[in-house]
Amino acid sequence: MIWRGWLVLLGLALSVSASALSPEPFLQGDSEQLITPVVTVPVAEEPPYTAQTTVDPAMLDRSKDWLAGYLNRLSGNIDTFFVDSFFSEEITDDDVKGSRAKLSFYTRRVLGDPVDYKFGLSVKLVLPHTNERLNLLLDSEDEDNREADPIESVENVNYTAALRFIVRESDQWKTNVDAGIRWGVPPNPFVRFRARRYAYLSEWELKATQTLFYFSLDGWGEETRLQMDYPLNTEKLFRINAKAGYQLNDEYFKLSYDAGLYHELSSKAALGFVAGASGDSEFDTTFYSYHAGVRYRRQVYSNWVFAEVAPEFIWHRDKDYGTTPVIMFRLESVIARD
């Protein structure tokens, strides 16, 4: 019986030894404890990440061109806005939003001719509750019609009134339709369609405008304009304008072009150097009138009254292209609410 007892003890000992060496969990009291052998496995160290984006000269050139183009367009927009709003060449056809009005009175003296005067009025009124799509326009006749008396220059003015509907307005296109009347005896109703395209060509900012119109007394016609702006910096802008107009009843083109360098001297003063030519294709495509001069313009009261002096020289075929000095003084008020 003793050997049987030793066998039992030996079996118990072997059982305990096997339990101690086993990786399975066992219970100790009322808590369960997991015993897992800790094995350290050497991990091979990965080499450092050496993949790189290949930078080639073409990529650098593309980045440089994009940045240069963006900065030029930015400065060009600033300068274009300044020239268009400060000099206010065509207040009803510009691209500055909001209601605007211009009232001007100036005197012009051509050497050898009497002093002439001109009164001008131009209004663009954005009608309410139309999402800025409907504008009311009022313009006096162009500045080629002048009077020898200051009072008559105010009284003898013909006006054009029109209602403008903006068909489309985006970063690249602007189209509108005008319907109105040129007041006179008899009145001259008209309809006019205009499409304007904006584009960038390298550092140049281009604006092309095509206008088709019909006047009941004058018939059909069209006008093509191209404006090219090159920003030299944030204070200087070089601009080229070209225009060709065709009246179906006349059967020939009226041509003109000019170039100007505009310099923003300060927030209240600007200087422009301009030169250009005009002609037609009635008998042969030719230019027969040339001009070159300087325009100095300054705010004289608040931010809406301006004074301008513009001396220039003209060379015309009718005077055998002799040099003729011209001096012009202008007082103008520009009222805008953007």
Tab-separated table of C-alpha atoms in Angstrom:
chain	number	residue	atom	x	y	z
A	1	MET	CA	0.000	0.000	0.000
A	2	ILE	CA	2.940	2.271	0.659
A	3	TRP	CA	4.125	2.008	-2.947
A	4	ARG	CA	0.630	2.893	-4.073
A	5	GLY	CA	0.756	6.074	-1.885
A	6	TRP	CA	4.088	7.067	-3.366
A	7	LEU	CA	2.664	6.614	-6.812
A	8	VAL	CA	-0.207	8.982	-5.944
A	9	LEU	CA	2.212	11.587	-4.539
A	10	LEU	CA	4.446	11.249	-7.593
A	11	GLY	CA	1.470	11.698	-9.893
A	12	LEU	CA	0.362	14.780	-7.955
A	13	ALA	CA	3.856	16.272	-8.171
A	14	LEU	CA	4.036	15.666	-11.875
A	15	SER	CA	0.605	17.254	-12.303
A	16	VAL	CA	1.671	20.403	-10.395
A	17	SER	CA	4.904	20.640	-12.388
A	18	ALA	CA	3.031	20.366	-15.649
A	19	SER	CA	0.598	23.091	-14.562
A	20	ALA	CA	3.452	25.439	-13.674
A	21	LEU	CA	5.107	24.998	-17.058
A	22	SER	CA	1.882	25.266	-19.072
A	23	PRO	CA	1.162	28.707	-20.804
A	24	GLU	CA	-2.547	28.338	-20.146
A	25	PRO	CA	-4.060	30.664	-17.537
A	26	PHE	CA	-5.004	29.401	-14.134
A	27	LEU	CA	-7.161	30.606	-11.282
A	28	GLN	CA	-5.642	32.023	-8.101
A	29	GLY	CA	-8.236	32.609	-5.468
A	30	ASP	CA	-11.241	34.491	-6.948
A	31	SER	CA	-9.257	36.400	-9.647
A	32	GLU	CA	-8.144	35.231	-13.040
A	33	GLN	CA	-4.602	36.068	-13.999
A	34	LEU	CA	-3.086	35.548	-17.426
A	35	ILE	CA	0.501	34.512	-17.413
A	36	THR	CA	2.171	34.790	-20.831
A	37	PRO	CA	5.828	34.254	-21.377
A	38	VAL	CA	7.642	37.379	-22.529
A	39	VAL	CA	9.553	36.750	-25.687
A	40	THR	CA	11.800	39.459	-27.151
A	41	VAL	CA	12.029	39.205	-30.915
A	42	PRO	CA	14.668	41.333	-32.572
A	43	VAL	CA	13.142	43.644	-35.219
A	44	ALA	CA	15.182	44.598	-38.183
A	45	GLU	CA	15.558	48.388	-38.366
A	46	GLU	CA	14.035	49.830	-41.546
A	47	PRO	CA	16.189	52.133	-43.576
A	48	PRO	CA	15.173	55.822	-43.471
A	49	TYR	CA	12.607	57.044	-46.055
A	50	THR	CA	14.619	58.448	-48.882
A	51	ALA	CA	11.925	58.929	-51.593
A	52	GLN	CA	11.943	62.559	-52.894
A	53	THR	CA	9.945	64.534	-55.490
A	54	THR	CA	12.170	65.289	-58.397
A	55	VAL	CA	12.350	69.064	-58.930
A	56	ASP	CA	13.173	69.790	-62.533
A	57	PRO	CA	13.700	73.214	-64.189
A	58	ALA	CA	10.353	72.992	-66.022
A	59	MET	CA	8.475	72.704	-62.715
A	60	LEU	CA	10.306	75.736	-61.325
A	61	ASP	CA	9.524	77.717	-64.469
A	62	ARG	CA	5.828	76.831	-64.258
A	63	SER	CA	5.680	77.892	-60.602
A	64	LYS	CA	7.462	81.140	-61.369
A	65	ASP	CA	5.179	81.910	-64.335
A	66	TRP	CA	2.050	81.211	-62.300
A	67	LEU	CA	3.159	83.470	-59.432
A	68	ALA	CA	4.278	86.240	-61.783
A	69	GLY	CA	1.007	86.042	-63.689
A	70	TYR	CA	-1.052	86.183	-60.515
A	71	LEU	CA	0.825	89.214	-59.171
A	72	ASN	CA	0.621	90.998	-62.503
A	73	ARG	CA	-3.098	90.383	-62.767
A	74	LEU	CA	-3.563	91.603	-59.204
A	75	SER	CA	-1.635	94.828	-59.772
A	76	GLY	CA	-3.253	95.203	-63.192
A	77	ASN	CA	-6.725	95.072	-61.657
A	78	ILE	CA	-5.732	97.715	-59.106
A	79	ASP	CA	-4.293	100.012	-61.768
A	80	THR	CA	-7.134	99.452	-64.213
A	81	PHE	CA	-9.679	100.302	-61.536
A	82	PHE	CA	-7.772	103.465	-60.679
A	83	VAL	CA	-7.522	104.663	-64.276
A	84	ASP	CA	-11.144	103.863	-65.142
A	85	SER	CA	-12.602	105.384	-61.987
A	86	PHE	CA	-10.217	108.305	-61.484
A	87	PHE	CA	-10.153	109.499	-65.101
A	88	SER	CA	-13.744	108.274	-65.639
A	89	GLU	CA	-13.452	108.150	-69.424
A	90	GLU	CA	-16.780	106.418	-70.095
A	91	ILE	CA	-18.782	106.218	-66.966
A	92	THR	CA	-21.747	104.301	-68.373
A	93	ASP	CA	-19.641	101.699	-70.171
A	94	ASP	CA	-17.061	100.944	-67.493
A	95	ASP	CA	-17.081	97.858	-65.302
A	96	VAL	CA	-17.340	99.551	-61.921
A	97	LYS	CA	-20.537	98.383	-60.293
A	98	GLY	CA	-23.061	100.646	-58.656
A	99	SER	CA	-24.835	103.877	-59.555
A	100	ARG	CA	-22.553	106.584	-60.900
A	101	ALA	CA	-22.935	110.101	-62.287
A	102	LYS	CA	-20.537	112.545	-63.950
A	103	LEU	CA	-21.097	116.261	-64.466
A	104	SER	CA	-18.389	118.113	-66.369
A	105	PHE	CA	-17.718	121.523	-67.837
A	106	TYR	CA	-14.583	122.361	-69.757
A	107	THR	CA	-13.057	124.889	-72.084
A	108	ARG	CA	-10.731	124.096	-74.981
A	109	ARG	CA	-8.571	126.455	-76.987
A	110	VAL	CA	-6.970	125.574	-80.318
A	111	LEU	CA	-4.307	128.052	-81.351
A	112	GLY	CA	-5.794	130.297	-84.017
A	113	ASP	CA	-9.426	129.366	-83.261
A	114	PRO	CA	-11.971	130.855	-80.807
A	115	VAL	CA	-12.318	129.335	-77.358
A	116	ASP	CA	-15.050	126.713	-77.213
A	117	TYR	CA	-16.943	125.191	-74.294
A	118	LYS	CA	-18.661	121.930	-73.585
A	119	PHE	CA	-21.104	120.741	-70.940
A	120	GLY	CA	-21.339	117.012	-70.306
A	121	LEU	CA	-23.640	114.807	-68.258
A	122	SER	CA	-23.527	111.045	-67.825
A	123	VAL	CA	-25.602	108.975	-65.398
A	124	LYS	CA	-25.846	105.248	-64.731
A	125	LEU	CA	-28.546	104.376	-62.204
A	126	VAL	CA	-28.922	100.816	-60.959
A	127	LEU	CA	-32.648	100.229	-60.472
A	128	PRO	CA	-33.638	98.682	-57.134
A	129	HIS	CA	-35.052	95.164	-56.724
A	130	THR	CA	-33.533	93.979	-60.028
A	131	ASN	CA	-30.367	92.231	-58.757
A	132	GLU	CA	-28.347	94.953	-60.555
A	133	ARG	CA	-29.530	93.622	-63.933
A	134	LEU	CA	-31.515	96.697	-64.951
A	135	ASN	CA	-29.828	100.103	-65.313
A	136	LEU	CA	-31.118	103.484	-66.395
A	137	LEU	CA	-28.685	105.442	-68.574
A	138	LEU	CA	-28.613	109.141	-69.406
A	139	ASP	CA	-25.852	110.660	-71.551
A	140	SER	CA	-25.170	113.933	-73.289
A	141	GLU	CA	-23.754	113.963	-76.810
A	142	ASP	CA	-20.056	113.334	-77.347
A	143	GLU	CA	-17.517	116.040	-76.629
A	144	ASP	CA	-16.898	116.847	-80.316
A	145	ASN	CA	-19.938	119.123	-80.268
A	146	ARG	CA	-18.857	122.366	-78.609
A	147	GLU	CA	-20.238	125.869	-78.305
A	148	ALA	CA	-18.557	129.266	-78.441
A	149	ASP	CA	-20.630	130.533	-75.498
A	150	PRO	CA	-20.642	128.965	-72.013
A	151	ILE	CA	-24.384	129.425	-71.552
A	152	GLU	CA	-25.205	127.922	-74.928
A	153	SER	CA	-23.006	124.936	-74.141
A	154	VAL	CA	-25.425	124.071	-71.325
A	155	GLU	CA	-28.622	124.881	-73.211
A	156	ASN	CA	-27.798	123.279	-76.566
A	157	VAL	CA	-27.161	119.752	-75.409
A	158	ASN	CA	-28.739	116.643	-76.893
A	159	TYR	CA	-29.320	113.691	-74.606
A	160	THR	CA	-29.690	109.951	-74.946
A	161	ALA	CA	-31.812	107.973	-72.485
A	162	ALA	CA	-31.819	104.190	-72.399
A	163	LEU	CA	-32.759	101.198	-70.310
A	164	ARG	CA	-30.002	98.584	-70.038
A	165	PHE	CA	-30.625	94.913	-69.278
A	166	ILE	CA	-27.566	92.893	-68.271
A	167	VAL	CA	-27.908	89.486	-69.915
A	168	ARG	CA	-24.806	87.855	-68.514
A	169	GLU	CA	-22.031	88.944	-66.177
A	170	SER	CA	-19.067	86.733	-65.269
A	171	ASP	CA	-15.289	86.853	-64.951
A	172	GLN	CA	-14.882	86.333	-68.691
A	173	TRP	CA	-18.035	87.728	-70.306
A	174	LYS	CA	-20.367	90.671	-69.925
A	175	THR	CA	-23.299	91.110	-72.288
A	176	ASN	CA	-26.157	93.604	-72.195
A	177	VAL	CA	-28.950	95.051	-74.329
A	178	ASP	CA	-29.886	98.755	-74.411
A	179	ALA	CA	-33.126	100.225	-75.672
A	180	GLY	CA	-33.683	103.967	-75.683
A	181	ILE	CA	-34.143	107.271	-77.511
A	182	ARG	CA	-31.745	109.951	-78.672
A	183	TRP	CA	-33.729	113.077	-77.960
A	184	GLY	CA	-34.039	115.585	-80.764
A	185	VAL	CA	-36.380	116.734	-83.478
A	186	PRO	CA	-37.482	114.200	-84.482
A	187	PRO	CA	-36.607	111.679	-81.732
A	188	ASN	CA	-34.304	108.847	-82.752
A	189	PRO	CA	-35.172	105.506	-81.075
A	190	PHE	CA	-32.444	102.874	-81.005
A	191	VAL	CA	-31.543	99.399	-79.780
A	192	ARG	CA	-28.000	98.320	-78.952
A	193	PHE	CA	-26.351	94.993	-78.097
A	194	ARG	CA	-22.916	94.787	-76.488
A	195	ALA	CA	-20.697	91.799	-75.712
A	196	ARG	CA	-17.440	92.173	-73.809
A	197	ARG	CA	-14.746	89.529	-73.402
A	198	TYR	CA	-11.947	89.567	-70.820
A	199	ALA	CA	-8.716	87.627	-71.259
A	200	TYR	CA	-5.105	87.468	-70.068
A	201	LEU	CA	-2.187	87.067	-72.435
A	202	SER	CA	1.010	86.674	-70.469
A	203	GLU	CA	1.285	89.978	-68.523
A	204	TRP	CA	-1.306	91.739	-70.695
A	205	GLU	CA	-4.906	92.186	-69.623
A	206	LEU	CA	-7.224	92.323	-72.639
A	207	LYS	CA	-10.761	93.644	-72.949
A	208	ALA	CA	-12.513	93.244	-76.306
A	209	THR	CA	-15.916	94.869	-76.877
A	210	GLN	CA	-18.258	94.297	-79.803
A	211	THR	CA	-21.324	96.533	-80.186
A	212	LEU	CA	-24.156	96.194	-82.699
A	213	PHE	CA	-26.766	98.969	-82.912
A	214	TYR	CA	-29.717	100.220	-84.901
A	215	PHE	CA	-30.932	103.847	-84.940
A	216	SER	CA	-34.199	104.549	-86.712
A	217	LEU	CA	-32.722	107.629	-88.464
A	218	ASP	CA	-29.175	106.367	-89.033
A	219	GLY	CA	-29.656	102.664	-89.708
A	220	TRP	CA	-27.469	99.731	-88.709
A	221	GLY	CA	-23.924	99.942	-87.482
A	222	GLU	CA	-21.268	98.277	-85.389
A	223	GLU	CA	-18.271	99.224	-83.266
A	224	THR	CA	-15.290	97.096	-82.291
A	225	ARG	CA	-12.960	98.052	-79.472
A	226	LEU	CA	-9.836	96.483	-78.043
A	227	GLN	CA	-8.184	97.636	-74.827
A	228	MET	CA	-4.858	96.195	-73.679
A	229	ASP	CA	-3.393	97.009	-70.257
A	230	TYR	CA	0.139	96.265	-69.146
A	231	PRO	CA	0.876	96.987	-65.458
A	232	LEU	CA	4.398	98.276	-64.945
A	233	ASN	CA	3.937	98.368	-61.158
A	234	THR	CA	1.180	99.290	-58.720
A	235	GLU	CA	1.454	102.997	-59.645
A	236	LYS	CA	1.974	102.850	-63.423
A	237	LEU	CA	-0.156	101.382	-66.181
A	238	PHE	CA	0.493	101.259	-69.919
A	239	ARG	CA	-2.686	101.122	-72.030
A	240	ILE	CA	-3.376	100.693	-75.755
A	241	ASN	CA	-6.815	101.373	-77.267
A	242	ALA	CA	-7.986	100.580	-80.778
A	243	LYS	CA	-11.434	101.269	-82.243
A	244	ALA	CA	-13.176	100.692	-85.566
A	245	GLY	CA	-16.757	101.777	-86.259
A	246	TYR	CA	-18.885	101.004	-89.307
A	247	GLN	CA	-22.126	102.673	-90.339
A	248	LEU	CA	-24.041	100.726	-92.972
A	249	ASN	CA	-25.309	103.878	-94.669
A	250	ASP	CA	-21.782	105.347	-94.823
A	251	GLU	CA	-20.168	102.132	-96.076
A	252	TYR	CA	-16.754	102.858	-94.601
A	253	PHE	CA	-14.937	102.431	-91.279
A	254	LYS	CA	-13.968	105.156	-88.852
A	255	LEU	CA	-10.681	104.213	-87.217
A	256	SER	CA	-8.775	105.403	-84.160
A	257	TYR	CA	-6.084	104.183	-81.814
A	258	ASP	CA	-4.147	105.644	-78.918
A	259	ALA	CA	-1.640	104.691	-76.275
A	260	GLY	CA	-1.171	106.100	-72.804
A	261	LEU	CA	1.084	105.802	-69.784
A	262	TYR	CA	-0.812	106.555	-66.574
A	263	HIS	CA	0.983	107.322	-63.341
A	264	GLU	CA	-0.747	107.445	-59.951
A	265	LEU	CA	1.163	110.235	-58.242
A	266	SER	CA	-0.880	109.948	-55.048
A	267	SER	CA	-4.380	109.070	-53.933
A	268	LYS	CA	-5.467	112.547	-55.103
A	269	ALA	CA	-3.457	113.144	-58.260
A	270	ALA	CA	-2.646	111.348	-61.494
A	271	LEU	CA	-0.644	112.055	-64.614
A	272	GLY	CA	-1.191	110.619	-68.078
A	273	PHE	CA	0.949	110.775	-71.224
A	274	VAL	CA	-1.246	110.024	-74.253
A	275	ALA	CA	-0.809	109.906	-78.020
A	276	GLY	CA	-3.004	108.645	-80.833
A	277	ALA	CA	-4.338	108.907	-84.361
A	278	SER	CA	-7.680	108.809	-86.177
A	279	GLY	CA	-8.772	108.221	-89.754
A	280	ASP	CA	-11.179	106.273	-91.932
A	281	SER	CA	-11.456	104.010	-94.961
A	282	GLU	CA	-13.759	106.203	-97.075
A	283	PHE	CA	-11.363	106.408	-100.007
A	284	ASP	CA	-8.417	104.455	-98.667
A	285	THR	CA	-7.558	103.195	-95.218
A	286	THR	CA	-5.510	106.036	-93.809
A	287	PHE	CA	-4.923	108.107	-90.665
A	288	TYR	CA	-5.067	111.867	-91.159
A	289	SER	CA	-5.163	113.290	-87.626
A	290	TYR	CA	-2.574	112.786	-84.882
A	291	HIS	CA	-2.273	114.087	-81.345
A	292	ALA	CA	0.063	113.830	-78.340
A	293	GLY	CA	-0.245	115.439	-74.948
A	294	VAL	CA	-0.278	115.299	-71.176
A	295	ARG	CA	-3.206	115.033	-68.776
A	296	TYR	CA	-2.838	116.121	-65.160
A	297	ARG	CA	-5.844	115.474	-62.935
A	298	ARG	CA	-6.327	116.175	-59.246
A	299	GLN	CA	-9.021	116.048	-56.592
A	300	VAL	CA	-9.806	119.597	-55.537
A	301	TYR	CA	-12.708	119.007	-53.163
A	302	SER	CA	-13.496	115.947	-51.069
A	303	ASN	CA	-13.300	112.804	-53.195
A	304	TRP	CA	-15.736	113.744	-55.960
A	305	VAL	CA	-14.664	117.076	-57.506
A	306	PHE	CA	-11.734	117.041	-59.922
A	307	ALA	CA	-9.810	119.601	-61.926
A	308	GLU	CA	-7.820	118.703	-65.017
A	309	VAL	CA	-5.449	120.479	-67.358
A	310	ALA	CA	-4.417	118.840	-70.634
A	311	PRO	CA	-2.015	120.546	-73.043
A	312	GLU	CA	-1.435	118.726	-76.341
A	313	PHE	CA	-0.264	119.058	-79.920
A	314	ILE	CA	-2.322	118.023	-82.938
A	315	TRP	CA	-1.308	117.376	-86.541
A	316	HIS	CA	-4.203	117.364	-89.039
A	317	ARG	CA	-4.356	116.855	-92.784
A	318	ASP	CA	-6.524	119.950	-93.237
A	319	LYS	CA	-3.649	122.055	-91.856
A	320	ASP	CA	-0.950	120.241	-93.848
A	321	TYR	CA	0.072	118.408	-90.688
A	322	GLY	CA	1.392	121.558	-89.108
A	323	THR	CA	1.932	121.509	-85.348
A	324	THR	CA	-1.042	123.078	-83.576
A	325	PRO	CA	-0.969	123.630	-79.783
A	326	VAL	CA	-4.158	122.955	-77.825
A	327	ILE	CA	-4.927	123.575	-74.159
A	328	MET	CA	-7.926	122.224	-72.256
A	329	PHE	CA	-9.217	122.910	-68.715
A	330	ARG	CA	-11.890	120.771	-67.143
A	331	LEU	CA	-13.889	120.880	-63.910
A	332	GLU	CA	-15.729	117.679	-63.168
A	333	SER	CA	-17.706	116.068	-60.384
A	334	VAL	CA	-18.009	112.286	-60.130
A	335	ILE	CA	-20.636	110.881	-57.787
A	336	ALA	CA	-20.583	107.158	-57.122
A	337	ARG	CA	-22.209	104.798	-54.679
A	338	ASP	CA	-20.894	101.260	-55.061
